[in-house]
Coordinates of C-alpha atoms in Angstrom, one line a residue:
M80 CA 50.3 164.3 47.7
T81 CA 52.6 161.3 47.4
E82 CA 55.8 160.9 49.5
N83 CA 58.4 163.5 48.3
S84 CA 56.0 165.2 45.7
P85 CA 54.9 168.6 46.2
Y86 CA 51.6 167.8 44.1
T87 CA 48.1 166.7 45.3
L88 CA 45.7 165.5 42.7
K89 CA 42.0 166.6 43.9
C90 CA 39.9 165.3 40.8
S91 CA 40.4 164.2 36.9
S92 CA 38.3 164.8 34.0
S93 CA 36.3 161.9 32.7
E94 CA 36.2 163.4 29.3
S95 CA 40.2 164.2 28.9
R96 CA 43.5 164.1 30.6
A97 CA 42.6 167.3 32.3
R98 CA 43.1 167.2 36.2
R99 CA 42.7 169.4 39.2
G100 CA 45.3 169.6 41.9
E101 CA 47.5 171.8 43.9
V102 CA 51.1 172.4 44.4
K103 CA 52.9 173.0 47.7
T104 CA 55.9 175.3 48.0
R105 CA 57.6 176.6 51.1
Q106 CA 55.8 179.9 50.2
G107 CA 52.2 178.3 50.3
T108 CA 50.1 176.2 48.0
F109 CA 48.8 177.2 44.7
Q110 CA 45.9 175.6 42.7
T111 CA 46.2 173.9 39.4
P112 CA 45.9 174.2 36.4
V113 CA 47.6 177.7 36.9
F114 CA 49.0 180.3 34.7
M115 CA 52.1 182.1 36.0
P116 CA 52.5 185.7 35.1
V117 CA 56.1 186.5 33.9
G118 CA 58.1 188.8 35.8
T119 CA 61.5 188.4 34.0
Q120 CA 63.4 191.0 36.0
A121 CA 61.9 190.7 39.2
T122 CA 58.8 192.6 38.0
V123 CA 55.7 191.7 36.2
K124 CA 55.9 194.7 33.6
A125 CA 53.6 197.8 34.2
V126 CA 51.7 196.2 37.2
T127 CA 52.4 196.1 41.0
P128 CA 52.4 193.0 43.2
E129 CA 49.1 194.6 44.8
N130 CA 47.4 194.5 41.2
L131 CA 48.5 190.8 41.0
Y132 CA 47.1 189.9 44.5
E133 CA 43.7 191.6 43.3
M134 CA 43.4 189.4 40.3
N135 CA 44.3 186.2 42.4
A136 CA 47.7 185.5 40.8
Q137 CA 49.3 182.6 42.9
I138 CA 52.6 182.2 41.4
I139 CA 54.8 184.2 39.0
L140 CA 58.0 183.5 37.1
G141 CA 61.4 185.3 37.0
N142 CA 64.4 184.6 35.0
T143 CA 67.8 183.4 36.0
Y144 CA 69.8 184.7 33.0
H145 CA 68.4 188.5 33.2
L146 CA 68.8 188.5 36.9
F147 CA 72.2 187.0 36.8
I148 CA 73.3 189.8 34.6
R149 CA 71.4 192.5 36.4
P150 CA 71.3 193.3 39.4
G151 CA 73.0 190.0 40.1
H152 CA 71.9 187.1 42.5
K153 CA 74.2 188.2 45.2
L154 CA 72.8 191.5 45.6
I155 CA 69.3 189.9 45.5
E156 CA 70.3 187.5 48.2
K157 CA 71.5 190.2 50.5
F158 CA 67.8 191.4 50.5
G159 CA 66.6 188.0 51.6
G160 CA 65.9 186.7 48.2
L161 CA 63.3 187.8 45.5
H162 CA 60.3 187.6 47.6
S163 CA 61.7 190.5 49.8
F164 CA 63.4 192.3 46.9
M165 CA 60.2 192.7 44.8
N166 CA 57.7 192.6 47.6
W167 CA 55.9 189.6 46.4
Q168 CA 54.7 187.0 49.0
G169 CA 53.3 184.4 46.6
S170 CA 55.3 181.7 45.1
I171 CA 58.2 182.3 42.5
L172 CA 59.4 180.0 39.7
T173 CA 62.7 180.7 38.0
D174 CA 63.6 179.8 34.7
S175 CA 67.2 178.4 34.5
G176 CA 68.0 180.8 31.4
G177 CA 68.4 177.9 28.9
F178 CA 65.9 179.2 26.7
Q179 CA 67.3 182.9 26.8
I180 CA 70.8 181.6 25.9
F181 CA 69.3 179.6 23.2
S182 CA 67.7 182.9 22.0
L183 CA 70.9 184.7 22.1
K184 CA 72.8 181.7 20.2
D185 CA 74.8 184.2 18.3
L186 CA 76.4 185.5 21.5
A187 CA 76.6 181.8 23.3
T188 CA 78.7 178.7 22.9
I189 CA 77.5 175.5 24.5
T190 CA 80.0 172.8 25.7
E191 CA 79.9 169.9 28.2
E192 CA 80.7 172.3 31.0
G193 CA 78.1 174.7 30.3
A194 CA 77.1 177.8 28.3
A195 CA 79.6 180.7 27.6
F196 CA 77.8 183.9 26.4
R197 CA 78.2 187.5 26.2
S198 CA 75.9 189.8 27.9
H199 CA 73.3 191.4 25.6
L200 CA 73.8 194.6 27.7
D201 CA 77.4 195.3 27.4
G202 CA 78.9 192.3 25.7
S203 CA 81.0 191.1 28.6
K204 CA 81.8 187.3 28.8
L205 CA 79.8 185.3 31.0
F206 CA 79.6 181.6 32.0
L207 CA 76.7 179.6 33.5
S208 CA 77.3 175.8 34.3
P209 CA 74.4 173.5 35.6
E210 CA 75.9 173.9 39.0
D211 CA 75.9 177.7 38.6
A212 CA 72.3 177.7 37.5
V213 CA 71.2 176.0 40.7
Q214 CA 73.5 178.1 42.8
V215 CA 72.1 181.3 41.1
Q216 CA 68.6 180.1 41.7
Q217 CA 69.2 179.2 45.4
S218 CA 70.6 182.7 46.0
L219 CA 67.5 184.1 44.2
G220 CA 65.4 182.1 46.8
S221 CA 62.8 181.0 44.2
D222 CA 60.3 178.4 45.4
I223 CA 60.7 176.3 42.3
M224 CA 63.9 176.1 40.2
M225 CA 64.5 174.9 36.7
C226 CA 67.4 172.7 35.6
L227 CA 69.7 174.3 32.9
D228 CA 68.9 172.7 29.5
T229 CA 69.8 173.0 25.9
C230 CA 66.9 174.2 23.9
I231 CA 66.6 172.6 20.5
P232 CA 65.8 174.6 17.4
Y233 CA 63.1 173.7 14.9
P234 CA 63.6 172.3 12.6
A235 CA 66.6 170.2 13.5
E236 CA 68.5 167.1 12.4
K237 CA 67.8 163.8 14.4
K238 CA 71.6 163.6 15.3
E239 CA 71.5 167.2 16.8
I240 CA 68.2 166.4 18.7
I241 CA 69.7 163.3 20.1
E242 CA 73.0 164.9 21.1
S243 CA 71.4 168.0 22.5
T244 CA 68.9 165.9 24.6
A245 CA 71.7 163.7 25.9
L246 CA 73.5 166.6 27.1
T247 CA 70.3 168.1 28.8
T248 CA 70.1 164.8 30.7
R249 CA 73.8 165.0 31.9
W250 CA 73.3 168.6 33.0
A251 CA 70.0 167.8 34.8
A252 CA 72.1 165.1 36.8
R253 CA 74.7 167.7 37.6
C254 CA 71.9 170.2 38.7
R255 CA 70.4 167.7 41.0
A256 CA 73.8 166.9 42.6
A257 CA 74.2 170.5 43.3
H258 CA 70.6 171.1 44.6
T259 CA 71.4 171.5 48.3
K260 CA 68.7 173.8 49.4
R261 CA 65.9 171.0 49.1
E262 CA 63.2 173.2 50.5
Q263 CA 63.3 175.0 46.9
L264 CA 61.7 172.6 44.5
L265 CA 63.6 171.7 41.4
F266 CA 62.1 170.6 38.1
G267 CA 63.6 168.8 35.2
I268 CA 63.0 169.8 31.6
I269 CA 62.0 167.5 28.9
Q270 CA 63.6 167.8 25.5
G271 CA 63.6 165.5 22.3
G272 CA 62.6 167.7 19.7
M273 CA 59.5 166.8 17.5
D274 CA 60.2 163.1 18.0
H275 CA 57.8 161.0 20.0
T276 CA 60.1 158.3 20.9
L277 CA 63.0 160.6 22.1
R278 CA 60.4 162.6 24.1
K279 CA 59.2 159.5 26.0
R280 CA 62.9 158.4 26.4
H281 CA 63.9 161.7 27.8
V282 CA 61.1 161.6 30.5
E283 CA 62.2 158.2 31.5
E284 CA 65.7 159.4 32.1
L285 CA 64.7 162.5 33.9
A286 CA 62.4 160.4 36.3
E287 CA 65.3 158.1 36.8
I288 CA 67.3 161.0 38.1
G289 CA 64.1 162.2 40.2
F290 CA 62.9 165.7 40.3
D291 CA 59.9 167.6 42.1
G292 CA 58.1 168.3 38.9
Y293 CA 58.7 168.0 35.3
A294 CA 58.5 170.6 32.3
I295 CA 57.9 170.1 28.6
G296 CA 60.7 172.4 27.1
G297 CA 61.6 172.9 23.4
L298 CA 58.1 173.8 22.2
S299 CA 56.6 177.0 20.9
V300 CA 60.0 177.6 19.0
G301 CA 58.5 178.0 15.6
E302 CA 56.6 174.8 14.9
E303 CA 53.1 174.9 13.6
K304 CA 50.3 174.9 16.2
E305 CA 49.0 171.4 15.6
L306 CA 52.5 169.9 16.0
M307 CA 53.0 171.7 19.4
Y308 CA 49.7 170.0 20.5
D309 CA 50.7 166.7 19.0
M310 CA 54.0 166.9 20.9
T311 CA 52.3 167.8 24.1
E312 CA 49.7 165.1 23.8
A313 CA 52.5 162.6 23.1
T314 CA 54.5 163.7 26.2
T315 CA 52.2 164.1 29.1
P316 CA 51.1 160.4 29.5
H317 CA 54.7 159.4 30.0
M318 CA 55.3 162.2 32.7
P319 CA 55.0 160.9 36.3
D320 CA 51.4 161.5 37.4
A321 CA 52.4 162.1 41.0
Y322 CA 54.4 165.2 40.1
P323 CA 53.4 168.7 38.5
K324 CA 53.3 168.8 34.8
Y325 CA 54.4 172.1 33.4
L326 CA 54.5 173.3 29.6
M327 CA 57.0 176.1 29.3
G328 CA 56.4 179.4 27.2
V329 CA 52.9 178.6 26.0
G330 CA 50.8 180.6 25.0
T331 CA 47.5 181.8 23.8
P332 CA 44.2 181.4 25.6
G333 CA 43.5 178.6 23.2
D334 CA 46.9 176.9 24.1
L335 CA 46.0 177.0 27.9
V336 CA 42.7 175.4 27.2
E337 CA 44.2 172.7 24.9
G338 CA 47.3 172.2 27.1
V339 CA 44.9 171.4 30.1
W340 CA 42.9 169.0 28.0
R341 CA 46.0 167.1 27.3
G342 CA 47.0 167.0 31.0
V343 CA 49.2 170.0 31.5
D344 CA 49.1 171.6 35.3
M345 CA 51.2 174.8 34.8
F346 CA 51.8 177.4 32.1
D347 CA 53.8 180.6 31.6
C348 CA 54.0 183.0 28.7
V349 CA 55.0 186.7 28.1
M350 CA 51.9 187.0 25.7
P351 CA 49.4 188.6 28.1
T352 CA 51.7 191.3 29.2
R353 CA 53.6 191.9 26.0
N354 CA 50.3 192.1 23.8
A355 CA 49.0 194.5 26.3
R356 CA 51.9 196.9 25.7
N357 CA 51.3 196.4 22.0
G358 CA 47.5 197.0 22.1
M359 CA 46.3 193.7 21.6
L360 CA 43.7 192.8 24.3
F361 CA 42.2 189.4 25.0
T362 CA 38.5 189.1 25.5
S363 CA 35.7 186.5 26.1
R364 CA 34.9 187.1 22.3
G365 CA 38.3 187.2 21.0
R366 CA 41.3 189.6 20.5
V367 CA 40.6 193.4 20.5
V368 CA 43.3 195.6 18.5
I369 CA 42.4 198.6 20.8
K370 CA 44.1 201.3 18.2
N371 CA 41.5 200.4 15.6
S372 CA 39.4 203.4 14.7
R373 CA 36.2 201.5 15.2
Y374 CA 36.7 202.1 18.9
R375 CA 37.2 205.8 18.6
D376 CA 33.9 206.7 20.3
D377 CA 33.0 203.1 21.7
M378 CA 31.6 204.0 25.3
G379 CA 31.3 200.3 26.3
P380 CA 34.0 198.4 28.4
L381 CA 36.6 196.4 26.8
D382 CA 34.9 193.1 27.8
E383 CA 31.3 193.3 29.2
A384 CA 32.0 189.7 30.8
C385 CA 35.0 191.0 32.6
D386 CA 35.0 192.5 36.1
C387 CA 38.7 193.5 36.3
Y388 CA 39.7 197.0 37.4
T389 CA 40.0 198.4 33.7
C390 CA 36.6 197.0 32.5
R391 CA 34.9 198.2 35.6
N392 CA 36.1 201.9 35.0
Y393 CA 37.1 202.7 31.5
S394 CA 35.6 202.7 28.0
R395 CA 37.3 201.2 24.8
A396 CA 37.3 204.8 23.6
Y397 CA 39.5 206.0 26.5
L398 CA 41.7 203.0 26.2
R399 CA 42.2 203.7 22.4
H400 CA 42.9 207.3 23.3
L401 CA 45.7 206.3 25.7
F402 CA 47.3 203.8 23.4
V403 CA 47.4 206.1 20.4
S404 CA 48.7 209.0 22.4
R405 CA 51.4 206.6 23.9
E406 CA 50.4 207.3 27.4
I407 CA 52.1 205.1 30.1
L408 CA 48.7 204.5 31.9
S409 CA 47.7 202.4 28.7
Y410 CA 50.4 199.8 29.4
H411 CA 49.2 199.8 33.0
L412 CA 45.4 199.3 32.2
N413 CA 45.9 197.0 29.5
T414 CA 48.0 194.7 31.4
I415 CA 45.6 194.6 34.3
H416 CA 43.0 193.4 31.9
N417 CA 45.1 190.9 29.9
L418 CA 46.5 189.2 33.1
H419 CA 43.1 189.2 34.7
Y420 CA 41.6 187.5 31.7
Y421 CA 44.2 184.9 31.7
L422 CA 43.9 184.1 35.3
N423 CA 40.1 184.2 35.3
L424 CA 40.4 181.8 32.4
M425 CA 42.3 179.5 34.5
A426 CA 39.9 179.8 37.5
G427 CA 36.9 178.8 35.1
I428 CA 38.9 175.8 33.9
R429 CA 39.6 174.6 37.4
T430 CA 35.8 174.9 38.1
A431 CA 34.9 172.9 35.0
I432 CA 37.2 170.3 35.9
E433 CA 35.8 170.1 39.6
E434 CA 32.3 169.7 37.9
D435 CA 33.5 167.3 35.3
R436 CA 32.4 169.6 32.5
F437 CA 35.6 170.6 30.9
A438 CA 34.4 169.3 27.4
A439 CA 31.4 171.8 27.5
F440 CA 33.7 174.6 28.9
R441 CA 36.1 174.0 25.9
K442 CA 33.3 173.9 23.4
D443 CA 31.7 177.3 24.8
F444 CA 35.3 178.9 25.0
Y445 CA 35.6 178.4 21.2
G446 CA 31.8 179.2 20.4
R447 CA 32.1 182.7 21.9
L448 CA 35.2 183.6 20.0
E449 CA 34.6 186.2 17.2
T450 CA 37.1 187.6 14.8
E451 CA 37.7 191.4 14.6

C-alpha cells in the first residue's frame, strides 16, 4: 500500500494485466479482484446479511439515488448509518446516483449546478448537486463513496461526449472539495464515451484532482460486448496502479473474467440477483433456465460443482416447481445460488492469479460452458 492509497498489491499475473490485491476501508479489508452484490435499497434482494456472510461476501453496494428518495439519508444517519440500519458489518460502497439519473433522463435535467429530477415514486421535484451527493453519502456512512458523474449514452456525438466528460471533471473537483469525512473513501468516475483518447485524458484529469480509487463508468450502456472489452483494455493501463480499479455495472461471469484479465479489481452488477428472480441461473457449465420442462423430474442439484446451500439441499425439479408456482422461496434459493456462484468464481480467480495460472483458468472457464 502506497501512502494515502487504500490498495495493496499482492501479486500480478505474468500472462495478463490481472492482479491480486486488497483494499482497506474503515470497516475492514477486502480481497481483490472482488464482486460486490448490489443492495440498492439497503438490502440485497431476497437474501439476509447472514446468507451473504455464509457465501463470503466482503463488500456490497447501495445506491445514493434510491436511499436519498426513500427512506432518506437523514433517517439512516439517525440509525448510525447503513451498517447499523441494515445490520451489515462488511464494507459498503455507495453509487452516487449518476447512472440512475441517466436512466431516468426523461425525468431529469442536467446543468452545471447538478441534476434536477423528479422522483420515480411520486413525481416530486428533487435536486442533487455534487456537494449534495457527497453529503448524502457521508450521512449514509458508506466506506466507499462515488463522485456524481454524468453518464454518456451510446451512441453519442463527440461534441456531447467532450462536454459531458468535462462536466464530470468539474463535478469531481467539487465532490473532492466537499469530502470532509476522509475516513470514508471517495472514488472518481472515468467517462469519455467510446473514445480511447478521451478516456486517457479523463483518467489524467481525475488523477490530477486525486482520489482514493478510480472507476470506469459509461460502459455496459448498450454497446456491443467487444467494444466494452476494448474500452476497458484501453483505459486500465492509464489508471493509477497504486489505487483500486473498478468497472461499474458489469456484468456476466464472462465479463468478470475478461475484466480481471484486463486489470480490473472491483465489479458490481444486478445480474446475479435479478436473473435469479427471473429464473435464469448461472452454473459452472453455463446458464440454466429453470422453468424449462426438461427439469420437471430432474433429481440432480442445480450445479454438481457447487456447494452452496441451494445445491446441497434441493433438486432442479424442486427449484423448477417453486419458480413456476411463483413461490417466494424460489427468489431466495435462486439468489443464494447465483450470488454464491459469482463470489466463488472470484475466489477461484484470486487463487489462479496467486498461482500465476490465470490463463489456464480462463481457458478452463470457457471450456466447461455448455449451451442449454
